[in-house]
């Protein structure tokens, strides 16, 4: 029996960070797609149908806060697990993420092993 790898959409306007996340997740067997900013994410999320999205906050066109809110407001995307992966480490930011329904808040610089563990658990429907 064949099981497809969990799909992850990595959304970050910084190409170096985006590639770092992609390499780490691909090495663990995830099917990884990328978006260069929030608008790109919202344009592609329905075709990709990821189980998990890693989402930066500070991006051009549409920021991560607005993306998270729009994902939660759309019944077709409301169930996608969202990890905020951002340099914004203030407690107010973490609380805002919780209010928006973000599943996990991870600050940069991040531990790749922690990211992989969180993505794995969320993709499997397990709590983190």
Coordinates of C-alpha atoms in Angstrom, one line a residue:
X1 CA 0.0 0.0 0.0
X2 CA 1.3 3.4 -1.0
X3 CA 1.0 6.5 1.3
X4 CA 2.0 9.8 0.0
X5 CA 4.3 12.0 2.0
X6 CA 2.7 14.8 3.9
X7 CA 2.6 18.1 2.0
X8 CA 4.1 21.2 3.5
X9 CA 3.9 24.8 2.1
X10 CA 6.8 26.9 3.2
X11 CA 6.0 30.7 3.0
X12 CA 8.9 33.1 3.5
X13 CA 10.1 36.1 1.4
X14 CA 13.7 35.3 2.5
X15 CA 15.1 32.8 -0.1
X16 CA 17.8 31.6 2.3
X17 CA 15.4 30.8 5.1
X18 CA 12.9 29.3 2.6
X19 CA 15.6 27.0 1.2
X20 CA 16.9 26.0 4.7
X21 CA 13.4 24.9 5.7
X22 CA 12.8 23.1 2.4
X23 CA 16.1 21.1 2.7
X24 CA 15.4 20.1 6.3
X25 CA 11.9 18.9 5.5
X26 CA 12.7 17.2 2.3
X27 CA 15.5 15.2 4.0
X28 CA 12.7 13.9 6.3
X29 CA 10.6 12.8 3.4
X30 CA 8.1 15.6 3.2
X31 CA 6.7 16.8 -0.1
X32 CA 7.6 20.5 0.1
X33 CA 6.2 23.4 -1.9
X34 CA 7.1 27.1 -1.5
X35 CA 5.6 30.5 -1.7
X36 CA 7.5 33.7 -1.8
X37 CA 5.0 35.8 0.1
X38 CA 1.5 35.8 1.6
X39 CA -0.2 36.6 -1.7
X40 CA 1.6 33.8 -3.4
X41 CA 0.5 31.4 -0.6
X42 CA -3.1 32.4 -0.9
X43 CA -3.0 32.0 -4.7
X44 CA -1.5 28.5 -4.5
X45 CA -2.9 27.0 -1.3
X46 CA -5.9 25.4 -2.9
X47 CA -3.9 23.6 -5.6
X48 CA -1.2 22.4 -3.3
X49 CA -3.6 21.4 -0.4
X50 CA -0.9 21.1 2.2
X51 CA -1.4 19.5 5.6
X52 CA 1.0 22.1 7.2
X53 CA 2.1 25.6 6.3
X54 CA 5.1 27.3 7.8
X55 CA 4.4 31.0 7.6
X56 CA 6.6 34.1 8.1
X57 CA 5.0 37.2 9.4
X58 CA 6.9 40.1 7.9
X59 CA 6.4 39.7 4.1
X60 CA 5.5 42.1 1.2
X61 CA 2.0 42.2 -0.4
X62 CA 0.2 40.1 2.3
X63 CA 1.7 39.6 5.7
X64 CA 1.6 36.4 7.7
X65 CA -1.1 37.7 10.1
X66 CA -3.5 38.4 7.3
X67 CA -2.7 35.1 5.6
X68 CA -3.4 33.2 8.8
X69 CA -6.7 35.0 9.3
X70 CA -7.8 34.3 5.7
X71 CA -6.8 30.7 6.0
X72 CA -8.9 30.3 9.1
X73 CA -11.8 32.2 7.6
X74 CA -12.0 29.9 4.5
X75 CA -13.7 26.6 5.2
X76 CA -11.5 24.9 2.6
X77 CA -8.3 25.9 4.4
X78 CA -9.4 26.3 8.0
X79 CA -8.1 22.8 8.9
X80 CA -4.6 23.3 7.6
X81 CA -2.1 23.3 10.4
X82 CA -0.2 26.6 10.6
X83 CA 3.2 27.2 12.1
X84 CA 4.3 30.8 12.4
X85 CA 8.1 30.8 11.7
X86 CA 9.2 34.3 12.4
X87 CA 11.8 36.6 14.0
X88 CA 9.0 38.3 15.9
X89 CA 9.4 36.9 19.4
X90 CA 7.4 39.4 21.5
X91 CA 4.8 37.9 23.8
X92 CA 2.2 40.1 22.2
X93 CA 3.0 38.4 18.8
X94 CA 2.7 34.9 20.3
X95 CA -0.7 35.8 21.8
X96 CA -1.8 37.3 18.5
X97 CA -0.9 34.1 16.8
X98 CA -2.9 32.1 19.3
X99 CA -5.9 34.4 18.8
X100 CA -5.7 33.7 15.0
X101 CA -5.7 30.0 15.6
X102 CA -2.0 29.3 14.8
X103 CA -1.1 25.8 15.8
X104 CA 2.5 26.5 16.8
X105 CA 4.7 29.6 17.1
X106 CA 8.4 29.1 16.3
X107 CA 11.0 32.0 16.4
X108 CA 14.0 32.5 14.2
X109 CA 16.7 31.4 14.5
X110 CA 15.1 28.0 14.9
X111 CA 16.3 24.5 15.7
X112 CA 15.7 22.4 12.6
X113 CA 15.1 19.3 14.7
X114 CA 12.3 21.1 16.6
X115 CA 10.8 22.3 13.3
X116 CA 10.8 18.8 11.9
X117 CA 9.3 17.4 15.1
X118 CA 6.5 19.9 15.1
X119 CA 5.7 19.5 11.4
X120 CA 5.7 15.7 11.8
X121 CA 3.3 15.8 14.7
X122 CA 1.0 18.3 13.1
X123 CA 0.9 16.5 9.8
X124 CA 0.0 13.3 11.7
X125 CA -2.8 15.0 13.5
X126 CA -1.0 14.8 16.9
X127 CA -0.8 17.6 19.5
X128 CA 2.4 19.6 20.0

